[in-house]
Short mmCIF file of C-alpha atoms in Angstrom, two decimals:
data_model
loop_
_atom_site.label_atom_id
_atom_site.label_comp_id
_atom_site.label_asym_id
_atom_site.label_seq_id
_atom_site.Cartn_x
_atom_site.Cartn_y
_atom_site.Cartn_z
CA MET A 1 -19.69 168.41 -22.49
CA LEU A 2 -22.07 170.92 -24.37
CA SER A 3 -23.46 172.55 -21.33
CA SER A 4 -20.37 173.00 -18.82
CA ARG A 5 -17.63 174.52 -21.96
CA ARG A 6 -17.94 177.64 -20.28
CA LEU A 7 -17.34 176.60 -16.94
CA VAL A 8 -14.09 174.54 -17.93
CA LEU A 9 -12.67 177.44 -19.76
CA TRP A 10 -13.02 179.97 -17.46
CA HIS A 11 -11.13 177.91 -14.87
CA PHE A 12 -8.55 177.23 -16.87
CA TRP A 13 -8.06 180.51 -18.80
CA VAL A 14 -8.08 182.47 -14.58
CA ALA A 15 -5.47 179.78 -13.72
CA PHE A 16 -3.32 180.10 -16.56
CA ILE A 17 -3.10 183.81 -16.53
CA ALA A 18 -2.75 183.43 -13.05
CA PHE A 19 0.10 180.89 -13.62
CA PHE A 20 1.49 183.25 -16.49
CA VAL A 21 1.62 186.64 -13.66
CA ALA A 22 3.58 184.32 -11.04
CA LEU A 23 6.15 182.83 -13.65
CA LEU A 24 6.66 186.31 -14.68
CA LEU A 25 7.50 187.38 -10.76
CA GLY A 26 9.36 184.22 -10.33
CA GLU A 27 12.01 185.57 -13.07
CA TRP A 28 12.03 189.15 -11.88
CA GLN A 29 13.36 187.74 -8.18
CA MET A 30 16.23 185.90 -9.82
CA TYR A 31 17.28 188.67 -11.72
CA VAL A 32 17.03 191.22 -9.37
CA ARG A 33 18.97 188.84 -7.03
CA SER A 34 21.75 188.23 -9.68
CA PRO A 35 25.03 190.11 -10.50
CA LEU A 36 22.89 190.79 -13.40
CA ARG A 37 21.91 194.50 -11.88
CA ASP A 38 22.38 196.22 -9.04
CA TRP A 39 20.40 195.57 -5.90
CA ILE A 40 17.29 197.24 -5.32
CA GLY A 41 18.08 198.08 -2.03
CA ASN A 42 14.58 197.36 -0.18
CA PRO A 43 14.42 193.62 0.38
CA GLU A 44 10.53 193.82 1.27
CA LEU A 45 9.81 194.61 -2.54
CA TYR A 46 11.68 190.81 -2.95
CA TYR A 47 9.30 188.88 -0.08
CA ARG A 48 6.14 190.93 -1.56
CA SER A 49 7.20 189.49 -5.03
CA VAL A 50 7.86 185.77 -3.40
CA THR A 51 4.71 185.96 -1.60
CA ALA A 52 2.56 186.28 -4.65
CA HIS A 53 4.30 184.30 -6.72
CA GLY A 54 3.83 181.10 -3.90
CA THR A 55 0.36 182.16 -3.30
CA ALA A 56 -0.79 182.16 -6.88
CA MET A 57 1.32 179.34 -8.07
CA GLY A 58 0.32 176.88 -4.75
CA TYR A 59 -3.20 178.30 -4.05
CA VAL A 60 -5.11 179.57 -7.21
CA PHE A 61 -3.27 177.53 -10.04
CA PRO A 62 -3.48 173.85 -9.38
CA THR A 63 -6.93 174.08 -7.94
CA LEU A 64 -8.85 176.30 -10.52
CA VAL A 65 -6.81 173.63 -13.09
CA ALA A 66 -8.19 170.55 -10.92
CA MET A 67 -11.53 172.14 -10.55
CA GLY A 68 -11.80 173.04 -14.19
CA PHE A 69 -10.66 169.68 -15.35
CA GLY A 70 -13.20 168.05 -12.40
CA HIS A 71 -15.77 169.93 -14.42
CA ALA A 72 -15.06 168.07 -17.39
CA ILE A 73 -14.43 164.54 -16.10
CA VAL A 74 -18.06 164.88 -14.86
CA ALA A 75 -19.33 165.51 -17.86
CA LEU A 76 -17.13 163.40 -19.91
CA SER A 77 -16.73 159.88 -17.65
CA LEU A 78 -20.19 159.98 -16.29
CA LYS A 79 -21.62 161.43 -19.66
CA GLN A 80 -24.37 163.42 -17.29
CA PRO A 81 -24.29 167.37 -17.00
CA LEU A 82 -22.97 169.01 -14.20
CA VAL A 83 -25.14 168.52 -11.33
CA GLY A 84 -25.12 172.10 -9.22
CA ARG A 85 -23.73 174.47 -12.02
CA ARG A 86 -24.97 177.37 -10.12
CA TRP A 87 -22.95 176.08 -7.28
CA ALA A 88 -20.24 175.13 -9.47
CA TRP A 89 -20.02 178.86 -10.92
CA ALA A 90 -20.50 180.26 -7.07
CA GLY A 91 -16.96 178.17 -6.23
CA PHE A 92 -15.33 179.66 -8.98
CA ALA A 93 -16.52 183.14 -8.20
CA LEU A 94 -15.35 182.46 -4.43
CA VAL A 95 -12.05 181.51 -5.50
CA VAL A 96 -11.71 184.49 -8.05
CA LEU A 97 -12.57 186.57 -5.22
CA GLY A 98 -10.57 185.27 -2.65
CA THR A 99 -7.31 185.99 -4.75
CA VAL A 100 -8.22 189.67 -5.74
CA THR A 101 -8.65 190.19 -1.94
CA ALA A 102 -5.42 188.35 -0.72
CA MET A 103 -3.12 189.70 -3.44
CA VAL A 104 -4.78 193.51 -2.56
CA PRO A 105 -2.40 193.50 0.11
CA VAL A 106 0.03 191.94 -0.73
CA SER A 107 1.21 194.29 -3.62
CA MET A 108 0.66 196.87 -1.29
CA GLY A 109 3.50 195.32 0.95
CA LEU A 110 1.06 194.34 3.93
CA ALA A 111 1.04 190.54 3.74
CA SER A 112 4.79 189.81 2.74
CA VAL A 113 5.08 186.60 4.96
CA LEU A 114 5.12 184.19 1.47
CA TYR A 115 2.48 181.64 1.06
CA THR A 116 3.64 179.41 3.73
CA PHE A 117 2.67 182.20 6.38
CA TYR A 118 5.52 181.61 8.50
CA PRO A 119 4.16 182.81 12.25
CA PRO A 120 5.14 184.74 14.37
CA LEU A 121 4.90 186.97 10.99
CA VAL A 122 1.65 188.25 10.32
CA GLY A 123 0.48 190.25 7.53
CA ASN A 124 -3.27 192.10 6.99
CA PRO A 125 -6.19 189.98 7.46
CA PHE A 126 -7.59 190.31 3.98
CA TYR A 127 -4.56 188.63 3.08
CA TYR A 128 -5.69 185.48 5.22
CA ILE A 129 -9.27 186.30 4.45
CA GLY A 130 -8.32 186.15 0.70
CA VAL A 131 -6.40 182.31 1.48
CA VAL A 132 -9.32 181.33 3.23
CA LEU A 133 -12.24 182.67 0.30
CA VAL A 134 -10.08 180.49 -2.07
CA VAL A 135 -10.02 176.64 0.08
CA ALA A 136 -14.23 177.45 0.55
CA GLY A 137 -14.67 177.61 -2.85
CA SER A 138 -12.81 174.98 -3.89
CA TRP A 139 -14.91 172.66 -0.68
CA ILE A 140 -17.89 173.74 -3.31
CA TRP A 141 -16.11 171.74 -6.09
CA VAL A 142 -15.25 168.83 -3.51
CA ALA A 143 -18.95 168.94 -2.50
CA LEU A 144 -20.53 168.88 -6.24
CA MET A 145 -17.96 166.17 -7.36
CA ALA A 146 -19.41 163.49 -4.51
CA VAL A 147 -23.44 164.44 -5.45
CA ASN A 148 -22.36 163.77 -9.21
CA LEU A 149 -21.03 161.07 -8.49
CA ARG A 150 -24.28 160.03 -6.16
CA VAL A 151 -26.26 160.66 -8.71
CA TRP A 152 -24.48 158.91 -11.25
CA ARG A 153 -24.62 155.73 -8.90
CA LYS A 154 -28.58 156.10 -8.25
CA ALA A 155 -28.72 156.17 -12.17
CA HIS A 156 -26.26 153.45 -12.45
CA PRO A 157 -26.87 150.95 -9.78
CA GLY A 158 -23.39 148.32 -9.38
CA ALA A 159 -21.41 149.80 -12.16
CA VAL A 160 -18.18 150.52 -12.05
CA VAL A 161 -16.94 153.96 -11.17
CA PRO A 162 -15.13 155.19 -14.50
CA LEU A 163 -11.60 155.56 -13.48
CA PRO A 164 -11.28 159.07 -14.78
CA MET A 165 -14.40 160.11 -11.99
CA PHE A 166 -12.76 157.18 -9.65
CA ALA A 167 -9.82 159.45 -9.66
CA ASN A 168 -10.98 162.81 -9.85
CA LEU A 169 -13.01 162.30 -6.58
CA ALA A 170 -9.94 160.41 -4.52
CA GLY A 171 -8.12 163.94 -5.50
CA ALA A 172 -10.98 166.06 -3.83
CA TYR A 173 -11.43 163.60 -1.19
CA LEU A 174 -7.70 164.40 -0.22
CA TRP A 175 -7.38 167.84 -0.74
CA ALA A 176 -10.51 168.51 1.59
CA TRP A 177 -8.80 166.79 4.14
CA THR A 178 -5.50 168.41 3.76
CA SER A 179 -7.07 171.71 3.63
CA LEU A 180 -8.27 171.52 6.75
CA GLY A 181 -4.98 171.95 8.59
CA ALA A 182 -4.21 175.47 6.74
CA ALA A 183 -7.85 176.39 7.23
CA ILE A 184 -7.64 175.69 11.10
CA GLU A 185 -4.31 177.23 11.52
CA ILE A 186 -5.60 180.60 9.96
CA LEU A 187 -8.74 181.09 11.19
CA PHE A 188 -7.80 179.67 14.97
CA GLN A 189 -4.59 181.13 15.37
CA ILE A 190 -3.54 183.86 12.67
CA LEU A 191 -6.44 185.48 11.90
CA PRO A 192 -6.97 186.68 15.25
CA VAL A 193 -3.64 187.56 15.59
CA ALA A 194 -4.57 189.87 12.65
CA LEU A 195 -7.44 191.48 13.17
CA GLY A 196 -6.07 192.63 16.58
CA TRP A 197 -7.80 190.21 18.81
CA ARG A 198 -4.48 188.78 20.50
CA HIS A 199 -0.86 189.80 20.37
CA THR A 200 0.77 186.31 20.54
CA ILE A 201 0.69 183.50 18.72
CA ASP A 202 2.11 180.24 19.15
CA ALA A 203 4.53 179.87 16.48
CA GLY A 204 5.34 175.88 16.93
CA LEU A 205 1.53 174.98 16.92
CA ALA A 206 0.68 177.21 14.05
CA ARG A 207 3.42 175.59 11.44
CA VAL A 208 2.29 171.79 12.59
CA PHE A 209 -1.06 172.36 11.48
CA PHE A 210 0.67 174.10 8.76
CA SER A 211 2.74 170.80 8.02
CA TRP A 212 -0.70 168.85 7.77
CA THR A 213 -1.04 170.69 4.04
CA LEU A 214 2.07 171.53 3.48
CA HIS A 215 3.63 168.39 1.76
CA ALA A 216 0.02 166.59 0.98
CA ILE A 217 -1.31 169.35 -0.96
CA VAL A 218 1.66 168.74 -3.37
CA TYR A 219 -0.14 165.33 -4.08
CA PHE A 220 -3.62 167.33 -4.86
CA TRP A 221 -1.27 169.42 -7.20
CA LEU A 222 -0.55 166.01 -8.61
CA MET A 223 -3.42 164.30 -9.05
CA PRO A 224 -4.53 166.21 -12.52
CA ALA A 225 -0.96 164.97 -13.68
CA TYR A 226 -1.98 161.06 -12.88
CA ILE A 227 -5.03 160.89 -14.20
CA ALA A 228 -4.05 162.47 -17.61
CA PHE A 229 -0.64 159.50 -17.12
CA TYR A 230 -3.61 157.19 -16.80
CA THR A 231 -6.88 158.31 -18.60
CA LEU A 232 -5.24 160.44 -21.74
CA VAL A 233 -1.92 159.10 -22.31
CA PRO A 234 -2.45 155.66 -23.44
CA ARG A 235 -5.33 156.59 -25.86
CA ALA A 236 -3.48 159.81 -27.30
CA ILE A 237 -0.52 157.70 -28.31
CA GLY A 238 -2.80 155.12 -29.88
CA GLY A 239 -2.35 152.56 -27.03
CA ARG A 240 -4.05 150.75 -24.01
CA LEU A 241 -4.10 151.05 -20.23
CA TYR A 242 -2.22 148.16 -18.97
CA SER A 243 -4.29 148.21 -15.61
CA ASP A 244 -7.39 149.54 -14.38
CA THR A 245 -7.05 147.90 -11.02
CA MET A 246 -3.21 149.13 -10.42
CA ALA A 247 -4.43 152.87 -11.68
CA ARG A 248 -7.37 152.69 -8.87
CA LEU A 249 -5.42 151.18 -6.45
CA SER A 250 -2.76 154.06 -6.72
CA PHE A 251 -4.66 156.84 -6.31
CA VAL A 252 -6.10 155.40 -2.97
CA LEU A 253 -2.48 154.41 -1.86
CA PHE A 254 -2.61 158.41 -2.48
CA LEU A 255 -5.09 159.10 -0.11
CA VAL A 256 -3.83 156.80 2.92
CA PHE A 257 -0.08 158.01 2.51
CA SER A 258 -0.14 161.17 1.31
CA MET A 259 -1.24 162.76 4.64
CA PRO A 260 0.43 161.62 7.85
CA ILE A 261 4.10 162.50 6.89
CA GLY A 262 4.22 166.26 6.63
CA VAL A 263 6.24 166.97 9.80
CA HIS A 264 9.28 165.82 7.55
CA HIS A 265 9.54 169.53 7.15
CA LEU A 266 9.93 170.17 10.85
CA PHE A 267 13.11 168.03 11.10
CA GLN A 268 14.66 171.04 12.70
CA ASP A 269 11.85 172.47 14.64
CA PRO A 270 12.49 171.85 18.40
CA GLN A 271 8.53 171.56 19.40
CA VAL A 272 8.05 168.42 18.02
CA GLY A 273 9.77 165.28 19.20
CA SER A 274 12.17 162.87 17.22
CA GLY A 275 9.98 160.14 17.46
CA VAL A 276 6.87 161.78 15.90
CA LYS A 277 9.73 163.14 13.21
CA PHE A 278 10.55 159.39 12.48
CA LEU A 279 7.38 158.33 12.24
CA HIS A 280 6.73 160.73 9.66
CA ALA A 281 9.52 159.37 7.93
CA VAL A 282 8.75 156.64 7.54
CA PHE A 283 5.27 156.97 5.98
CA THR A 284 6.73 159.85 3.62
CA GLY A 285 9.10 157.08 2.22
CA MET A 286 5.61 155.16 1.41
CA VAL A 287 4.57 157.45 -0.64
CA ALA A 288 7.14 156.10 -2.96
CA VAL A 289 4.85 152.75 -3.68
CA PRO A 290 1.89 154.78 -6.16
CA THR A 291 4.52 156.70 -7.47
CA LEU A 292 6.13 153.38 -8.15
CA LEU A 293 2.95 151.67 -9.35
CA THR A 294 2.40 154.18 -11.87
CA ILE A 295 5.45 154.57 -13.26
CA PHE A 296 5.33 150.73 -14.20
CA THR A 297 1.87 150.85 -15.46
CA ILE A 298 2.10 153.78 -17.54
CA THR A 299 5.49 152.48 -18.74
CA ALA A 300 3.56 149.13 -19.70
CA SER A 301 0.73 150.84 -21.24
CA VAL A 302 3.53 153.18 -23.52
CA GLU A 303 5.12 149.69 -24.49
CA ILE A 304 1.65 148.43 -25.67
CA ALA A 305 1.33 151.40 -27.69
CA GLY A 306 4.55 151.13 -29.22
CA ARG A 307 3.97 147.25 -30.10
CA LEU A 308 0.91 148.26 -31.58
CA ARG A 309 2.71 150.43 -33.94
CA GLY A 310 5.00 147.80 -34.83
CA GLY A 311 7.62 147.61 -32.49
CA THR A 312 9.60 144.49 -31.50
CA GLY A 313 12.35 143.68 -29.34
CA LEU A 314 13.29 144.46 -25.92
CA VAL A 315 13.44 148.54 -27.00
CA GLY A 316 12.47 147.90 -30.86
CA TRP A 317 9.25 149.67 -29.26
CA VAL A 318 10.61 152.70 -28.21
CA LYS A 319 11.42 153.70 -31.28
CA ARG A 320 8.27 153.32 -32.71
CA LEU A 321 6.63 155.42 -30.06
CA PRO A 322 4.93 158.47 -31.93
CA TRP A 323 7.37 161.10 -30.59
CA HIS A 324 5.76 163.81 -32.68
CA ASN A 325 2.68 163.58 -30.59
CA PRO A 326 2.50 166.47 -27.58
CA MET A 327 1.15 164.19 -24.84
CA MET A 328 4.13 161.56 -25.84
CA LEU A 329 6.36 164.47 -25.25
CA ALA A 330 4.68 165.74 -22.04
CA LEU A 331 4.63 162.23 -20.77
CA ALA A 332 8.08 161.57 -21.33
CA PHE A 333 9.98 164.94 -20.12
CA SER A 334 7.18 164.54 -16.93
CA PHE A 335 9.03 161.39 -16.04
CA VAL A 336 12.25 162.38 -16.43
CA LEU A 337 11.98 165.30 -14.42
CA LEU A 338 9.60 163.31 -11.63
CA GLY A 339 12.89 161.07 -11.55
CA PHE A 340 15.29 164.01 -10.72
CA GLY A 341 12.54 165.45 -8.30
CA GLY A 342 11.71 162.00 -6.26
CA ALA A 343 15.58 161.60 -5.90
CA GLY A 344 15.92 164.68 -4.44
CA GLY A 345 13.25 164.06 -2.04
CA LEU A 346 14.43 160.77 -0.93
CA ILE A 347 17.60 163.74 0.39
CA ASN A 348 14.71 165.39 2.11
CA MET A 349 12.67 162.92 3.75
CA SER A 350 15.84 161.49 5.68
CA TYR A 351 16.01 163.10 9.34
CA GLN A 352 20.11 162.98 9.03
CA LEU A 353 20.48 163.98 5.72
CA ASP A 354 17.73 166.57 5.81
CA PHE A 355 20.29 168.54 7.89
CA ALA A 356 22.80 169.06 5.04
CA ILE A 357 19.72 170.49 2.71
CA HIS A 358 17.66 171.74 5.08
CA ASN A 359 16.10 175.46 4.13
CA THR A 360 19.12 175.78 1.10
CA GLN A 361 18.57 176.07 -2.71
CA TRP A 362 18.50 172.49 -2.97
CA ILE A 363 14.80 172.77 -1.58
CA THR A 364 13.60 174.97 -3.97
CA GLY A 365 15.22 173.24 -6.83
CA HIS A 366 13.45 169.95 -5.07
CA PHE A 367 10.14 171.26 -5.40
CA HIS A 368 9.90 173.44 -8.64
CA LEU A 369 11.32 169.86 -10.40
CA ILE A 370 8.17 168.37 -8.66
CA PHE A 371 5.02 171.32 -9.28
CA GLY A 372 6.91 173.41 -12.00
CA GLY A 373 8.15 170.33 -13.80
CA ALA A 374 6.71 167.00 -13.79
CA ILE A 375 2.94 168.23 -12.89
CA VAL A 376 3.04 171.65 -14.67
CA ILE A 377 4.05 170.25 -17.99
CA MET A 378 1.05 167.53 -17.66
CA TYR A 379 -1.65 170.70 -17.00
CA PHE A 380 -0.16 171.95 -20.65
CA ALA A 381 -1.00 168.51 -21.98
CA VAL A 382 -4.50 168.42 -20.47
CA ALA A 383 -5.16 171.90 -22.09
CA TYR A 384 -4.03 170.92 -25.17
CA ASP A 385 -6.03 167.49 -25.17
CA LEU A 386 -9.02 169.31 -24.56
CA TRP A 387 -9.06 172.46 -25.99
CA PRO A 388 -10.51 171.21 -29.54
CA HIS A 389 -13.60 169.89 -27.64
CA LEU A 390 -14.04 173.17 -25.36
CA THR A 391 -13.55 175.71 -28.29
CA GLY A 392 -14.98 173.18 -31.32
CA ARG A 393 -12.27 174.65 -33.35
CA GLU A 394 -8.97 172.76 -34.43
CA LEU A 395 -6.22 173.48 -32.08
CA GLU A 396 -3.79 174.12 -34.94
CA ASN A 397 0.57 174.50 -35.00
CA GLY A 398 1.63 171.71 -33.71
CA ARG A 399 5.10 172.34 -33.93
CA ALA A 400 4.63 175.44 -31.72
CA ILE A 401 3.37 173.13 -29.39
CA ARG A 402 6.22 171.04 -29.34
CA TRP A 403 8.50 174.01 -29.07
CA GLN A 404 6.75 174.93 -25.88
CA LEU A 405 6.97 171.75 -24.19
CA TRP A 406 10.58 171.33 -25.13
CA LEU A 407 11.79 174.65 -23.75
CA TRP A 408 9.52 174.04 -20.49
CA PHE A 409 11.68 170.98 -20.38
CA VAL A 410 14.85 172.27 -21.06
CA GLY A 411 14.18 175.76 -19.23
CA MET A 412 13.40 173.77 -15.75
CA ILE A 413 16.36 172.11 -16.16
CA VAL A 414 18.60 174.76 -16.24
CA LEU A 415 16.78 176.41 -13.86
CA THR A 416 16.69 173.83 -11.10
CA PHE A 417 20.07 171.65 -11.45
CA PRO A 418 22.33 175.29 -10.10
CA TRP A 419 19.44 175.31 -7.00
CA HIS A 420 20.85 171.38 -6.15
CA VAL A 421 24.44 172.12 -6.55
CA VAL A 422 24.41 175.34 -4.29
CA GLY A 423 22.60 173.78 -1.99
CA ILE A 424 24.67 171.32 -1.39
CA LEU A 425 27.15 173.99 -0.10
CA GLY A 426 24.92 175.73 1.95
CA MET A 427 23.71 178.38 0.09
CA PRO A 428 20.02 179.63 2.04
CA ARG A 429 16.69 179.60 -0.04
CA ARG A 430 14.55 182.66 0.36
CA MET A 431 17.28 185.28 0.34
CA ALA A 432 16.64 189.15 -0.86
CA TYR A 433 20.36 189.92 -1.75
CA PHE A 434 23.63 187.79 -2.32
CA ASP A 435 26.83 189.66 -2.09
CA TYR A 436 28.94 188.52 -4.82
CA ALA A 437 31.60 190.65 -3.36
CA ASP A 438 32.51 188.30 -0.68
CA PRO A 439 35.06 185.93 -2.02
CA ALA A 440 33.02 182.73 -0.46
CA ILE A 441 30.32 183.45 -2.40
CA ALA A 442 31.82 184.83 -5.54
CA PRO A 443 31.82 181.42 -7.28
CA GLN A 444 28.13 180.50 -6.95
CA ALA A 445 27.33 183.89 -8.52
CA ILE A 446 27.25 181.97 -12.39
CA THR A 447 24.33 179.51 -11.37
CA VAL A 448 22.58 182.17 -10.17
CA ILE A 449 22.94 183.51 -14.20
CA ILE A 450 22.21 180.33 -15.18
CA THR A 451 19.06 179.86 -12.96
CA PHE A 452 17.88 183.13 -14.51
CA LEU A 453 18.44 181.90 -18.09
CA GLY A 454 16.52 178.93 -17.03
CA GLY A 455 13.96 181.03 -15.93
CA LEU A 456 14.01 183.12 -19.23
CA LEU A 457 13.53 179.90 -21.21
CA LEU A 458 10.29 179.05 -18.92
CA VAL A 459 8.49 182.59 -19.47
CA VAL A 460 9.03 181.71 -23.49
CA SER A 461 7.37 178.83 -22.99
CA GLY A 462 4.65 180.30 -21.19
CA LEU A 463 4.51 183.12 -23.53
CA LEU A 464 3.98 180.22 -26.30
CA PHE A 465 1.11 178.25 -23.99
CA LEU A 466 -0.76 181.32 -24.09
CA LEU A 467 -0.58 181.93 -27.49
CA VAL A 468 -1.36 178.50 -28.64
CA LEU A 469 -4.56 178.20 -26.57
CA ALA A 470 -5.34 181.72 -27.69
CA ARG A 471 -5.28 180.83 -31.46
CA GLY A 472 -7.20 177.39 -30.24
CA HIS A 473 -10.54 179.91 -30.36
CA ARG A 474 -9.44 181.25 -33.81
CA GLY A 475 -9.26 177.75 -35.53
CA ALA A 476 -11.26 176.06 -37.83
CA THR A 477 -14.30 175.08 -36.81
CA VAL A 478 -14.40 171.06 -36.82
CA THR A 479 -16.50 168.45 -35.81
CA LEU A 480 -15.16 166.16 -33.38
CA PRO A 481 -15.86 162.38 -32.62
CA GLU A 482 -17.44 161.72 -29.09
CA PHE A 483 -14.04 162.65 -26.24
CA THR A 484 -13.17 158.97 -24.84
CA PHE A 485 -10.51 158.25 -22.18
CA SER A 486 -7.69 155.65 -21.99
CA ARG A 487 -9.83 151.86 -22.76
CA SER A 488 -7.65 149.13 -19.81
CA ALA A 489 -5.69 146.66 -22.20
CA HIS A 490 -7.43 143.55 -20.63
CA ALA A 491 -11.15 143.04 -19.09
CA GLU A 492 -10.51 143.33 -15.49
CA HIS A 493 -13.06 142.46 -12.24
CA THR A 494 -13.17 145.63 -9.73
CA PRO A 495 -13.16 144.64 -6.38
CA ALA A 496 -15.78 146.83 -4.48
CA ALA A 497 -12.87 148.10 -2.49
CA LEU A 498 -11.61 150.08 -5.48
CA ASN A 499 -15.38 151.17 -6.35
CA GLY A 500 -15.46 153.29 -3.13
CA TYR A 501 -13.57 155.04 -0.78
CA GLY A 502 -15.06 154.23 2.47
CA ILE A 503 -12.09 152.24 3.89
CA TRP A 504 -9.16 154.64 1.98
CA LEU A 505 -10.93 157.69 3.50
CA ALA A 506 -11.12 155.80 7.06
CA LEU A 507 -7.71 155.08 6.75
CA MET A 508 -6.29 158.72 5.67
CA ILE A 509 -8.26 160.07 8.27
CA GLY A 510 -7.07 157.36 11.21
CA LEU A 511 -3.69 157.41 10.56
CA SER A 512 -3.85 161.45 9.84
CA VAL A 513 -4.93 161.16 13.69
CA VAL A 514 -2.53 159.08 15.02
CA ASN A 515 0.66 160.95 13.05
CA TYR A 516 -0.81 164.05 14.58
CA GLY A 517 -2.85 163.46 17.35
CA TYR A 518 0.02 163.24 19.86
CA PRO A 519 2.16 166.39 18.63
CA ILE A 520 -0.43 168.78 18.43
CA SER A 521 -2.55 167.42 21.68
CA GLN A 522 0.73 167.82 23.65
CA LEU A 523 1.96 171.08 22.11
CA MET A 524 -2.19 172.76 23.07
CA LEU A 525 -1.77 171.38 26.78
CA LEU A 526 2.06 172.85 27.21
CA PRO A 527 1.64 176.28 28.88
CA GLN A 528 3.58 179.68 27.93
CA THR A 529 4.51 178.35 24.39
CA SER A 530 3.11 181.40 22.76
CA VAL A 531 5.48 184.79 21.14
CA PRO A 532 4.71 187.99 20.46
CA ALA A 533 2.97 188.50 16.88
CA VAL A 534 5.49 190.68 14.27
CA PRO A 535 3.55 192.19 12.03
CA ILE A 536 4.57 193.09 8.83
CA GLY A 537 3.93 196.23 6.81
CA GLY A 538 4.53 198.44 9.90
CA PRO A 539 6.19 198.89 13.26
CA PRO A 540 6.57 195.78 15.52
#
């Protein structure tokens, strides 16, 4: 681990600083459209902030966390120095360069297109070039993860790939494939218009390509959290992993089912037929399978920990769990938020029910529960677990860590639950201004104030998180035992199919082609589907 400490720390620090800046932007957005202050008068400032917030949270922050965690996993699970360290730094540099390149035009009001791009809106070309650079940097990381595993396999012929590395590379492969959709959209549709080479764009086709990325990217965000569920939590709370085999099956099923589902975001878009929408709705439901496997396996692993600590009876083991342990707290909070967010997702995946909540604040509440809640809180836990091994110093002040996790959990509930309520009532999302003098809207003003207060709790939690990590660099020097991942409770035979990726990558690609091939080819063959582009930051 010594050889890659600096690399991992740089990834994490840049990720968490970008996260905190985006967090402040999100809180500002709730404040300026609340009844707590007069309207700012310029809606473009709001959408400028939303674009920066979404781009940093959706692309930069989770990508750097996954990359940094992946580099750490290579050193800690494969027990070998990172092969291609210069390339790793190059990938990191590309992500940072791309972030700056994208954020400059956003800050100038030249690319307020949100992180979903929203064609036919077209912003400054440097915004899209920046996003492409971020993705290119992450692709270097994907290649490095594959190369490092190949080197390890040569040195350990016939050996079972350690679970952390198996899961890490599954996440990398998923990202490489799902990011291809947004890359195609930018390179072949949006960027030529942004550069002035064309003046029209096929907005429907562009949205289909982005849907390729739009939902599967959530599972890329989720992968570090799930790796922590399986490989860090049981060890941290003094237990054992219930089943290594079920863990591997969960990760490969994410490869298979994460991709062919994105069109459920286009249920209200007329350019995609109902048959394709139905197919994607079915596969969206299938994503629940690896999630349910995970909930069962991790709950069983936690029960093992409780019983090893003296717990007896049907639920007596729950009281024996180390609730003071940050990893235990983070897991519990993550599962609660994942449960609420997943339940909301069942509404989104329904072709009929989606009509009631499409483009309402319900959607905002749903994905903030999944990403900001279930996922980000495990990113915190990963950082806390790795920090002493990265700094060589003790991470003190367990009380501050527990406060930070509680504030994030409570803040996320206070933030998102009102969004679900007003979403059912029809409040639209991504609105820069609400006229609370309107009798139809006035009763909903209190919900906006509540979400603002929830956001304040999140900002305090985020600041406390950064302070804990910063103080970790000044803690007492410690000599730590070798870093270990969770051990399985039982000796298991790992099937060959769960020690490699061939069949699962073939299924991932095949199902993607089946579910996307027809709508993409149909739209490409239709004549006169392009519309005039609408420039951002200048006269139309």
